[in-house]
PDB file of C-alpha atoms in Angstrom:
ATOM      1  CA  MET X 245       0.042  -0.043   0.091  1.00  0.00           C
ATOM      2  CA  GLU X 246       2.808   2.486   1.036  1.00  0.00           C
ATOM      3  CA  ALA X 247       4.750   1.559  -2.022  1.00  0.00           C
ATOM      4  CA  GLN X 248       1.861   2.147  -4.287  1.00  0.00           C
ATOM      5  CA  LEU X 249       1.109   5.553  -2.754  1.00  0.00           C
ATOM      6  CA  LYS X 250       4.632   6.551  -3.068  1.00  0.00           C
ATOM      7  CA  ASN X 251       4.595   5.544  -6.725  1.00  0.00           C
ATOM      8  CA  LEU X 252       1.286   7.446  -7.214  1.00  0.00           C
ATOM      9  CA  LEU X 253       2.756  10.654  -5.722  1.00  0.00           C
ATOM     10  CA  GLU X 254       6.190  10.261  -7.475  1.00  0.00           C
ATOM     11  CA  SER X 255       4.278   9.822 -10.801  1.00  0.00           C
ATOM     12  CA  ALA X 256       2.289  12.938 -10.018  1.00  0.00           C
ATOM     13  CA  LEU X 257       5.410  14.892  -9.521  1.00  0.00           C
ATOM     14  CA  ALA X 258       7.063  13.421 -12.739  1.00  0.00           C
ATOM     15  CA  GLU X 259       3.831  14.380 -14.664  1.00  0.00           C
ATOM     16  CA  THR X 260       4.064  17.976 -13.687  1.00  0.00           C
ATOM     17  CA  LYS X 261       7.918  18.159 -14.341  1.00  0.00           C
ATOM     18  CA  ILE X 262       8.117  20.117 -11.170  1.00  0.00           C
ATOM     19  CA  GLU X 263      11.675  21.546 -10.291  1.00  0.00           C
ATOM     20  CA  LEU X 264      11.610  21.524  -6.527  1.00  0.00           C
ATOM     21  CA  GLY X 265      15.131  22.772  -5.688  1.00  0.00           C
ATOM     22  CA  ARG X 266      15.287  23.789  -2.116  1.00  0.00           C
ATOM     23  CA  SER X 267      11.620  22.797  -1.514  1.00  0.00           C
ATOM     24  CA  THR X 268      12.242  19.160  -1.657  1.00  0.00           C
ATOM     25  CA  SER X 269      12.507  18.590   2.114  1.00  0.00           C
ATOM     26  CA  GLU X 270       9.233  20.616   2.534  1.00  0.00           C
ATOM     27  CA  VAL X 271       7.432  18.711   0.028  1.00  0.00           C
ATOM     28  CA  ALA X 272       8.838  15.450   1.425  1.00  0.00           C
ATOM     29  CA  THR X 273       7.363  16.413   4.721  1.00  0.00           C
ATOM     30  CA  TYR X 274       4.005  17.275   3.055  1.00  0.00           C
ATOM     31  CA  MET X 275       4.010  14.015   1.270  1.00  0.00           C
ATOM     32  CA  ALA X 276       4.703  12.010   4.436  1.00  0.00           C
ATOM     33  CA  ALA X 277       1.965  13.780   6.280  1.00  0.00           C
ATOM     34  CA  THR X 278      -0.523  13.176   3.421  1.00  0.00           C
ATOM     35  CA  ALA X 279       0.463   9.450   3.315  1.00  0.00           C
ATOM     36  CA  ALA X 280      -0.030   9.129   7.027  1.00  0.00           C
ATOM     37  CA  ARG X 281      -3.386  10.906   6.854  1.00  0.00           C
ATOM     38  CA  LEU X 282      -4.546   8.675   3.917  1.00  0.00           C
ATOM     39  CA  ALA X 283      -3.496   5.596   5.868  1.00  0.00           C
ATOM     40  CA  THR X 284      -6.203   6.456   8.367  1.00  0.00           C
ATOM     41  CA  LEU X 285      -8.710   6.759   5.718  1.00  0.00           C
ATOM     42  CA  ILE X 286      -8.507   3.287   4.215  1.00  0.00           C
ATOM     43  CA  GLY X 287     -12.016   1.578   3.995  1.00  0.00           C
ATOM     44  CA  LEU X 288     -13.923   4.759   4.501  1.00  0.00           C
ATOM     45  CA  PRO X 289     -16.401   6.014   1.867  1.00  0.00           C
ATOM     46  CA  GLY X 290     -14.675   8.475  -0.497  1.00  0.00           C
ATOM     47  CA  TYR X 291     -11.337   7.004  -0.055  1.00  0.00           C
ATOM     48  CA  GLU X 292     -10.360   6.600  -3.705  1.00  0.00           C
ATOM     49  CA  ASP X 293     -11.371  10.261  -4.362  1.00  0.00           C
ATOM     50  CA  ALA X 294      -9.203  11.340  -1.327  1.00  0.00           C
ATOM     51  CA  VAL X 295      -6.229   9.473  -2.752  1.00  0.00           C
ATOM     52  CA  ILE X 296      -6.620  11.348  -6.064  1.00  0.00           C
ATOM     53  CA  ALA X 297      -7.132  14.559  -4.333  1.00  0.00           C
ATOM     54  CA  ALA X 298      -4.089  13.939  -2.127  1.00  0.00           C
ATOM     55  CA  ARG X 299      -2.025  13.362  -5.185  1.00  0.00           C
ATOM     56  CA  ASN X 300      -3.055  16.552  -6.629  1.00  0.00           C
ATOM     57  CA  ASN X 301      -2.525  18.369  -3.408  1.00  0.00           C
ATOM     58  CA  VAL X 302       1.025  17.188  -3.233  1.00  0.00           C
ATOM     59  CA  ALA X 303       1.648  18.595  -6.892  1.00  0.00           C
ATOM     60  CA  LEU X 304      -0.041  21.838  -6.056  1.00  0.00           C
ATOM     61  CA  TYR X 305       1.952  22.260  -2.916  1.00  0.00           C
ATOM     62  CA  ALA X 306       5.198  21.357  -4.726  1.00  0.00           C
ATOM     63  CA  ALA X 307       4.317  23.858  -7.561  1.00  0.00           C
ATOM     64  CA  ILE X 308       3.358  26.493  -5.345  1.00  0.00           C
ATOM     65  CA  LYS X 309       6.578  26.173  -3.320  1.00  0.00           C
ATOM     66  CA  ALA X 310       8.735  26.163  -6.447  1.00  0.00           C
ATOM     67  CA  THR X 311       6.901  29.185  -7.782  1.00  0.00           C
ATOM     68  CA  GLU X 312       7.209  31.156  -4.583  1.00  0.00           C
ATOM     69  CA  ARG X 313      11.032  30.219  -4.561  1.00  0.00           C
ATOM     70  CA  ALA X 314      11.431  31.620  -8.022  1.00  0.00           C
ATOM     71  CA  ASP X 315       9.438  34.686  -7.267  1.00  0.00           C
ATOM     72  CA  ALA X 316      11.484  35.377  -4.063  1.00  0.00           C
ATOM     73  CA  ALA X 317      14.796  34.827  -5.987  1.00  0.00           C
ATOM     74  CA  HIS X 318      13.386  37.071  -8.666  1.00  0.00           C
ATOM     75  CA  GLU X 319      12.424  39.812  -6.134  1.00  0.00           C
ATOM     76  CA  ARG X 320      15.848  39.543  -4.290  1.00  0.00           C
ATOM     77  CA  VAL X 321      17.769  40.066  -7.469  1.00  0.00           C
ATOM     78  CA  VAL X 322      15.548  42.902  -8.672  1.00  0.00           C
ATOM     79  CA  GLY X 323      15.897  44.478  -5.237  1.00  0.00           C
ATOM     80  CA  ILE X 324      19.718  44.258  -5.515  1.00  0.00           C
ATOM     81  CA  ILE X 325      19.619  45.870  -8.869  1.00  0.00           C
ATOM     82  CA  GLN X 326      17.281  48.496  -7.752  1.00  0.00           C
ATOM     83  CA  GLY X 327      19.584  49.321  -4.765  1.00  0.00           C
ATOM     84  CA  ALA X 328      22.625  49.518  -7.118  1.00  0.00           C
ATOM     85  CA  LEU X 329      20.656  51.886  -9.411  1.00  0.00           C
ATOM     86  CA  PHE X 330      19.585  54.031  -6.400  1.00  0.00           C
ATOM     87  CA  LEU X 331      23.322  54.309  -5.297  1.00  0.00           C
ATOM     88  CA  ALA X 332      24.270  55.022  -8.959  1.00  0.00           C
ATOM     89  CA  ALA X 333      21.677  57.692  -9.060  1.00  0.00           C
ATOM     90  CA  GLN X 334      22.907  59.185  -5.686  1.00  0.00           C
ATOM     91  CA  GLN X 335      26.375  59.257  -6.995  1.00  0.00           C
ATOM     92  CA  LEU X 336      25.279  61.140 -10.100  1.00  0.00           C
ATOM     93  CA  VAL X 337      23.370  63.680  -8.171  1.00  0.00           C
ATOM     94  CA  ASN X 338      26.382  64.284  -5.924  1.00  0.00           C
ATOM     95  CA  PHE X 339      28.667  64.309  -8.959  1.00  0.00           C
ATOM     96  CA  THR X 340      30.478  67.473  -9.440  1.00  0.00           C
ATOM     97  CA  PRO X 341      31.930  68.095 -12.809  1.00  0.00           C
ATOM     98  CA  PRO X 342      35.592  68.760 -12.819  1.00  0.00           C
ATOM     99  CA  PRO X 343      36.701  72.153 -13.750  1.00  0.00           C
ATOM    100  CA  GLU X 344      37.379  72.700 -17.413  1.00  0.00           C
ATOM    101  CA  GLY X 345      40.757  71.387 -18.301  1.00  0.00           C
ATOM    102  CA  GLY X 346      40.568  69.134 -15.327  1.00  0.00           C
ATOM    103  CA  LEU X 347      41.223  65.328 -15.363  1.00  0.00           C
TER     104      LEU X 347
ATOM    105  CA  MET C  43      26.638  48.292 -22.280  1.00  0.00           C
ATOM    106  CA  LYS C  44      25.541  48.313 -18.542  1.00  0.00           C
ATOM    107  CA  LYS C  45      21.931  49.067 -19.653  1.00  0.00           C
ATOM    108  CA  VAL C  46      21.935  45.929 -21.975  1.00  0.00           C
ATOM    109  CA  LEU C  47      23.547  43.750 -19.204  1.00  0.00           C
ATOM    110  CA  LEU C  48      20.861  45.151 -16.766  1.00  0.00           C
ATOM    111  CA  ALA C  49      18.051  44.369 -19.273  1.00  0.00           C
ATOM    112  CA  LEU C  50      19.409  40.865 -19.968  1.00  0.00           C
ATOM    113  CA  LEU C  51      19.651  40.063 -16.214  1.00  0.00           C
ATOM    114  CA  LEU C  52      15.987  41.235 -15.447  1.00  0.00           C
ATOM    115  CA  ALA C  53      14.806  39.289 -18.496  1.00  0.00           C
ATOM    116  CA  SER C  54      16.474  36.126 -17.389  1.00  0.00           C
ATOM    117  CA  CYS C  55      15.102  36.493 -13.825  1.00  0.00           C
ATOM    118  CA  ALA C  56      11.695  36.921 -15.218  1.00  0.00           C
ATOM    119  CA  GLY C  57      12.164  33.997 -17.402  1.00  0.00           C
ATOM    120  CA  THR C  58      13.078  31.818 -14.504  1.00  0.00           C
ATOM    121  CA  SER C  59       9.968  32.732 -12.574  1.00  0.00           C
ATOM    122  CA  GLN C  60       7.684  32.343 -15.663  1.00  0.00           C
ATOM    123  CA  ALA C  61       9.248  28.859 -16.469  1.00  0.00           C
ATOM    124  CA  VAL C  62       8.426  27.613 -13.064  1.00  0.00           C
ATOM    125  CA  ARG C  63       4.902  28.916 -13.567  1.00  0.00           C
ATOM    126  CA  GLU C  64       4.484  27.215 -16.860  1.00  0.00           C
ATOM    127  CA  ASN C  65       6.394  24.058 -16.086  1.00  0.00           C
ATOM    128  CA  ALA C  66       5.154  23.359 -12.602  1.00  0.00           C
ATOM    129  CA  LEU C  67       2.169  25.470 -11.469  1.00  0.00           C
ATOM    130  CA  LEU C  68       0.213  25.310 -14.715  1.00  0.00           C
ATOM    131  CA  PRO C  69       0.235  21.341 -14.986  1.00  0.00           C
ATOM    132  CA  ALA C  70      -0.495  21.096 -11.378  1.00  0.00           C
ATOM    133  CA  LEU C  71      -3.499  23.264 -11.716  1.00  0.00           C
ATOM    134  CA  GLN C  72      -4.705  21.349 -14.878  1.00  0.00           C
ATOM    135  CA  MET C  73      -4.327  18.046 -12.898  1.00  0.00           C
ATOM    136  CA  ALA C  74      -6.312  19.283 -10.066  1.00  0.00           C
ATOM    137  CA  TRP C  75      -8.970  20.621 -12.204  1.00  0.00           C
ATOM    138  CA  GLY C  76      -9.716  17.137 -13.350  1.00  0.00           C
ATOM    139  CA  ASN C  77     -12.876  16.350 -15.097  1.00  0.00           C
ATOM    140  CA  GLU C  78     -16.602  15.510 -14.569  1.00  0.00           C
ATOM    141  CA  GLU C  79     -15.844  12.572 -12.329  1.00  0.00           C
ATOM    142  CA  THR C  80     -12.962  13.764 -10.032  1.00  0.00           C
ATOM    143  CA  GLY C  81     -11.240  17.076  -9.091  1.00  0.00           C
ATOM    144  CA  VAL C  82     -12.281  20.588  -8.577  1.00  0.00           C
ATOM    145  CA  LYS C  83     -14.323  20.589 -11.754  1.00  0.00           C
ATOM    146  CA  SER C  84     -16.421  17.797 -10.445  1.00  0.00           C
ATOM    147  CA  ASP C  85     -16.995  19.474  -7.168  1.00  0.00           C
ATOM    148  CA  ILE C  86     -18.023  22.701  -8.827  1.00  0.00           C
ATOM    149  CA  MET C  87     -20.375  20.875 -11.242  1.00  0.00           C
ATOM    150  CA  HIS C  88     -22.009  18.875  -8.471  1.00  0.00           C
ATOM    151  CA  GLY C  89     -22.412  22.184  -6.446  1.00  0.00           C
ATOM    152  CA  ILE C  90     -24.102  23.856  -9.431  1.00  0.00           C
ATOM    153  CA  GLU C  91     -26.384  20.815  -9.827  1.00  0.00           C
ATOM    154  CA  ILE C  92     -27.712  20.828  -6.276  1.00  0.00           C
ATOM    155  CA  SER C  93     -27.748  24.765  -5.980  1.00  0.00           C
ATOM    156  CA  GLY C  94     -31.435  25.214  -6.861  1.00  0.00           C
ATOM    157  CA  VAL C  95     -30.297  28.235  -9.163  1.00  0.00           C
ATOM    158  CA  PRO C  96     -33.064  28.320 -11.760  1.00  0.00           C
ATOM    159  CA  ASP C  97     -30.774  29.064 -14.750  1.00  0.00           C
ATOM    160  CA  THR C  98     -27.377  27.617 -14.437  1.00  0.00           C
ATOM    161  CA  GLY C  99     -26.477  28.319 -18.152  1.00  0.00           C
ATOM    162  CA  TRP C 100     -24.033  31.338 -17.199  1.00  0.00           C
ATOM    163  CA  LEU C 101     -22.489  29.062 -14.479  1.00  0.00           C
ATOM    164  CA  ASP C 102     -21.867  26.124 -16.946  1.00  0.00           C
ATOM    165  CA  LEU C 103     -20.489  28.551 -19.427  1.00  0.00           C
ATOM    166  CA  MET C 104     -18.132  29.922 -16.777  1.00  0.00           C
ATOM    167  CA  VAL C 105     -16.953  26.404 -15.968  1.00  0.00           C
ATOM    168  CA  GLN C 106     -16.268  25.953 -19.665  1.00  0.00           C
ATOM    169  CA  ASN C 107     -14.475  29.162 -19.841  1.00  0.00           C
ATOM    170  CA  VAL C 108     -12.231  28.277 -16.874  1.00  0.00           C
ATOM    171  CA  GLU C 109     -11.305  25.042 -18.581  1.00  0.00           C
ATOM    172  CA  THR C 110     -10.602  26.637 -22.008  1.00  0.00           C
ATOM    173  CA  ALA C 111      -8.467  29.403 -20.295  1.00  0.00           C
ATOM    174  CA  LEU C 112      -6.729  26.800 -17.961  1.00  0.00           C
ATOM    175  CA  PHE C 113      -5.844  24.468 -20.749  1.00  0.00           C
ATOM    176  CA  SER C 114      -4.537  27.385 -23.044  1.00  0.00           C
ATOM    177  CA  GLY C 115      -2.296  28.431 -20.189  1.00  0.00           C
ATOM    178  CA  SER C 116      -3.135  31.927 -21.124  1.00  0.00           C
ATOM    179  CA  ILE C 117      -2.709  34.273 -17.962  1.00  0.00           C
ATOM    180  CA  GLU C 118      -4.546  36.970 -19.935  1.00  0.00           C
ATOM    181  CA  GLU C 119      -7.637  34.665 -20.480  1.00  0.00           C
ATOM    182  CA  MET C 120      -7.415  33.405 -16.820  1.00  0.00           C
ATOM    183  CA  ARG C 121      -7.410  36.939 -15.518  1.00  0.00           C
ATOM    184  CA  LEU C 122     -10.779  37.481 -17.070  1.00  0.00           C
ATOM    185  CA  ILE C 123     -12.371  34.818 -14.979  1.00  0.00           C
ATOM    186  CA  ASP C 124     -13.253  35.538 -11.306  1.00  0.00           C
ATOM    187  CA  ILE C 125     -12.697  32.086 -10.052  1.00  0.00           C
ATOM    188  CA  ALA C 126     -13.975  33.133  -6.524  1.00  0.00           C
ATOM    189  CA  ILE C 127     -17.537  33.102  -7.942  1.00  0.00           C
ATOM    190  CA  LEU C 128     -17.334  29.225  -8.536  1.00  0.00           C
ATOM    191  CA  ALA C 129     -15.495  28.354  -5.243  1.00  0.00           C
ATOM    192  CA  PRO C 130     -18.704  28.422  -3.186  1.00  0.00           C
ATOM    193  CA  TYR C 131     -20.407  25.963  -5.529  1.00  0.00           C
ATOM    194  CA  ALA C 132     -17.381  23.496  -5.222  1.00  0.00           C
ATOM    195  CA  ARG C 133     -17.589  23.750  -1.374  1.00  0.00           C
ATOM    196  CA  ALA C 134     -21.449  23.179  -1.550  1.00  0.00           C
ATOM    197  CA  GLY C 135     -20.627  20.080  -3.800  1.00  0.00           C
ATOM    198  CA  ILE C 136     -18.260  18.658  -1.348  1.00  0.00           C
ATOM    199  CA  GLN C 137     -20.457  19.323   1.603  1.00  0.00           C
ATOM    200  CA  ASP C 138     -23.434  17.629  -0.189  1.00  0.00           C
ATOM    201  CA  ARG C 139     -21.166  14.514  -0.866  1.00  0.00           C
ATOM    202  CA  ILE C 140     -20.472  14.378   2.866  1.00  0.00           C
ATOM    203  CA  ASP C 141     -24.066  14.799   3.791  1.00  0.00           C
ATOM    204  CA  SER C 142     -25.269  12.163   1.324  1.00  0.00           C
ATOM    205  CA  GLY C 143     -22.715   9.694   2.655  1.00  0.00           C
ATOM    206  CA  GLU C 144     -20.703   9.495  -0.504  1.00  0.00           C
ATOM    207  CA  TRP C 145     -17.684  10.727   1.150  1.00  0.00           C
ATOM    208  CA  HIS C 146     -16.705  10.250   4.880  1.00  0.00           C
ATOM    209  CA  PHE C 147     -16.065  13.816   6.435  1.00  0.00           C
ATOM    210  CA  MET C 148     -12.476  12.776   7.134  1.00  0.00           C
ATOM    211  CA  ALA C 149     -12.126  11.584   3.513  1.00  0.00           C
ATOM    212  CA  ALA C 150     -13.475  14.812   2.299  1.00  0.00           C
ATOM    213  CA  GLU C 151     -10.612  16.870   3.952  1.00  0.00           C
ATOM    214  CA  GLU C 152      -8.405  16.116   0.760  1.00  0.00           C
ATOM    215  CA  PRO C 153     -10.872  17.549  -1.750  1.00  0.00           C
ATOM    216  CA  LYS C 154     -11.385  20.354   0.581  1.00  0.00           C
ATOM    217  CA  GLN C 155      -7.547  21.020   0.748  1.00  0.00           C
ATOM    218  CA  GLN C 156      -7.476  20.473  -3.066  1.00  0.00           C
ATOM    219  CA  LEU C 157      -9.909  23.296  -3.811  1.00  0.00           C
ATOM    220  CA  GLU C 158      -8.055  25.755  -1.318  1.00  0.00           C
ATOM    221  CA  ASN C 159      -4.738  24.920  -3.068  1.00  0.00           C
ATOM    222  CA  PHE C 160      -6.277  25.235  -6.439  1.00  0.00           C
ATOM    223  CA  LEU C 161      -7.376  28.705  -5.563  1.00  0.00           C
ATOM    224  CA  TRP C 162      -4.174  29.586  -4.044  1.00  0.00           C
ATOM    225  CA  ALA C 163      -2.277  28.241  -7.257  1.00  0.00           C
ATOM    226  CA  TRP C 164      -4.590  30.052  -9.514  1.00  0.00           C
ATOM    227  CA  GLY C 165      -3.948  33.293  -7.674  1.00  0.00           C
ATOM    228  CA  LEU C 166      -0.292  32.714  -7.941  1.00  0.00           C
ATOM    229  CA  TYR C 167      -0.322  31.837 -11.540  1.00  0.00           C
ATOM    230  CA  VAL C 168      -2.394  34.844 -12.758  1.00  0.00           C
ATOM    231  CA  GLY C 169      -1.063  37.347 -10.230  1.00  0.00           C
ATOM    232  CA  PHE C 170      -3.061  38.316  -7.079  1.00  0.00           C
ATOM    233  CA  GLU C 171      -3.689  41.731  -8.035  1.00  0.00           C
ATOM    234  CA  ALA C 172      -5.790  40.471 -10.989  1.00  0.00           C
ATOM    235  CA  ILE C 173      -8.324  38.819  -8.744  1.00  0.00           C
ATOM    236  CA  SER C 174     -11.325  40.997  -7.711  1.00  0.00           C
ATOM    237  CA  PHE C 175     -11.232  40.080  -4.103  1.00  0.00           C
ATOM    238  CA  GLY C 176     -10.086  43.431  -2.824  1.00  0.00           C
ATOM    239  CA  PRO C 177      -6.807  44.246  -0.994  1.00  0.00           C
ATOM    240  CA  SER C 178      -4.929  41.235   0.504  1.00  0.00           C
ATOM    241  CA  PRO C 179      -3.691  41.416   4.209  1.00  0.00           C
ATOM    242  CA  GLY C 180      -1.555  38.486   3.656  1.00  0.00           C
ATOM    243  CA  ARG C 181      -1.828  36.152   0.727  1.00  0.00           C
ATOM    244  CA  HIS C 182      -1.208  32.815   2.670  1.00  0.00           C
ATOM    245  CA  GLN C 183      -4.493  33.352   4.664  1.00  0.00           C
ATOM    246  CA  TRP C 184      -6.131  35.615   2.398  1.00  0.00           C
ATOM    247  CA  LEU C 185      -7.725  33.279  -0.324  1.00  0.00           C
ATOM    248  CA  PRO C 186      -9.167  30.612   1.902  1.00  0.00           C
ATOM    249  CA  ARG C 187     -10.271  33.206   4.558  1.00  0.00           C
ATOM    250  CA  TYR C 188     -11.906  35.571   1.914  1.00  0.00           C
ATOM    251  CA  GLY C 189     -13.245  32.527   0.303  1.00  0.00           C
ATOM    252  CA  ARG C 190     -15.326  31.562   3.130  1.00  0.00           C
ATOM    253  CA  VAL C 191     -16.617  35.080   3.512  1.00  0.00           C
ATOM    254  CA  THR C 192     -17.518  34.981  -0.299  1.00  0.00           C
ATOM    255  CA  ASP C 193     -19.186  31.692   0.242  1.00  0.00           C
ATOM    256  CA  GLU C 194     -21.627  32.963   2.808  1.00  0.00           C
ATOM    257  CA  ALA C 195     -22.570  36.068   0.688  1.00  0.00           C
ATOM    258  CA  ALA C 196     -22.976  33.897  -2.530  1.00  0.00           C
ATOM    259  CA  LEU C 197     -24.931  31.210  -0.790  1.00  0.00           C
ATOM    260  CA  ALA C 198     -27.150  33.790   0.680  1.00  0.00           C
ATOM    261  CA  VAL C 199     -27.860  35.029  -2.838  1.00  0.00           C
ATOM    262  CA  MET C 200     -28.419  31.453  -3.909  1.00  0.00           C
ATOM    263  CA  ALA C 201     -30.915  30.833  -1.314  1.00  0.00           C
ATOM    264  CA  GLN C 202     -32.955  33.858  -2.090  1.00  0.00           C
TER     265      GLN C 202
END
């Protein structure tokens, strides 16, 4: 059962071609929690639909994490560039042209 | 030269972010959307069916529009759809399956979570500012919390 579930979840991740990067451990924790939850549902009405929804939840969770990581990295780099531009602008404002014939 | 490098760097960063959206977020959204039998689409359609709304034509059309936009992957098309309008129907559909005994309430937690993740991922894909929910105090709590408020308002209208 556990092996089947693992395969199901892994195939979901493979289907979506998710690049997890640093999020792998978070997704692994989420997967483990999901598997543990599903184990308590065996035999209950709606179990099969719960398994499909759980697979989709892992894919969505992983994709959300991957996107947020990319966005955060993007924002950080943009922030650094903006900071550099601001400093450059400040330097331009403070810039005093050398007297003619200088330099 | 510096300007060109800056433009290239910004473009490459935006490209990474967009690539993750297209390669990870969009396929996950499409998978969770599902079909008439399973997934978010099934929950919405069931909710519409039991809603008692006299003419559900516009809702059925909206579901079709969601599917078309989602599988085209066009952010512009997806931004034209206020997915929050359909969310209460999905929740009502899930609740009806619990009430009818089709799903145990514990088993229904996964479809419930699937819907919230779907809404969150949808917002992330199209950009939160594009969704007409109003200002966001914190996007992690925002969609589910506001969704419940929207539910109450929408279900009250449905009941009239």
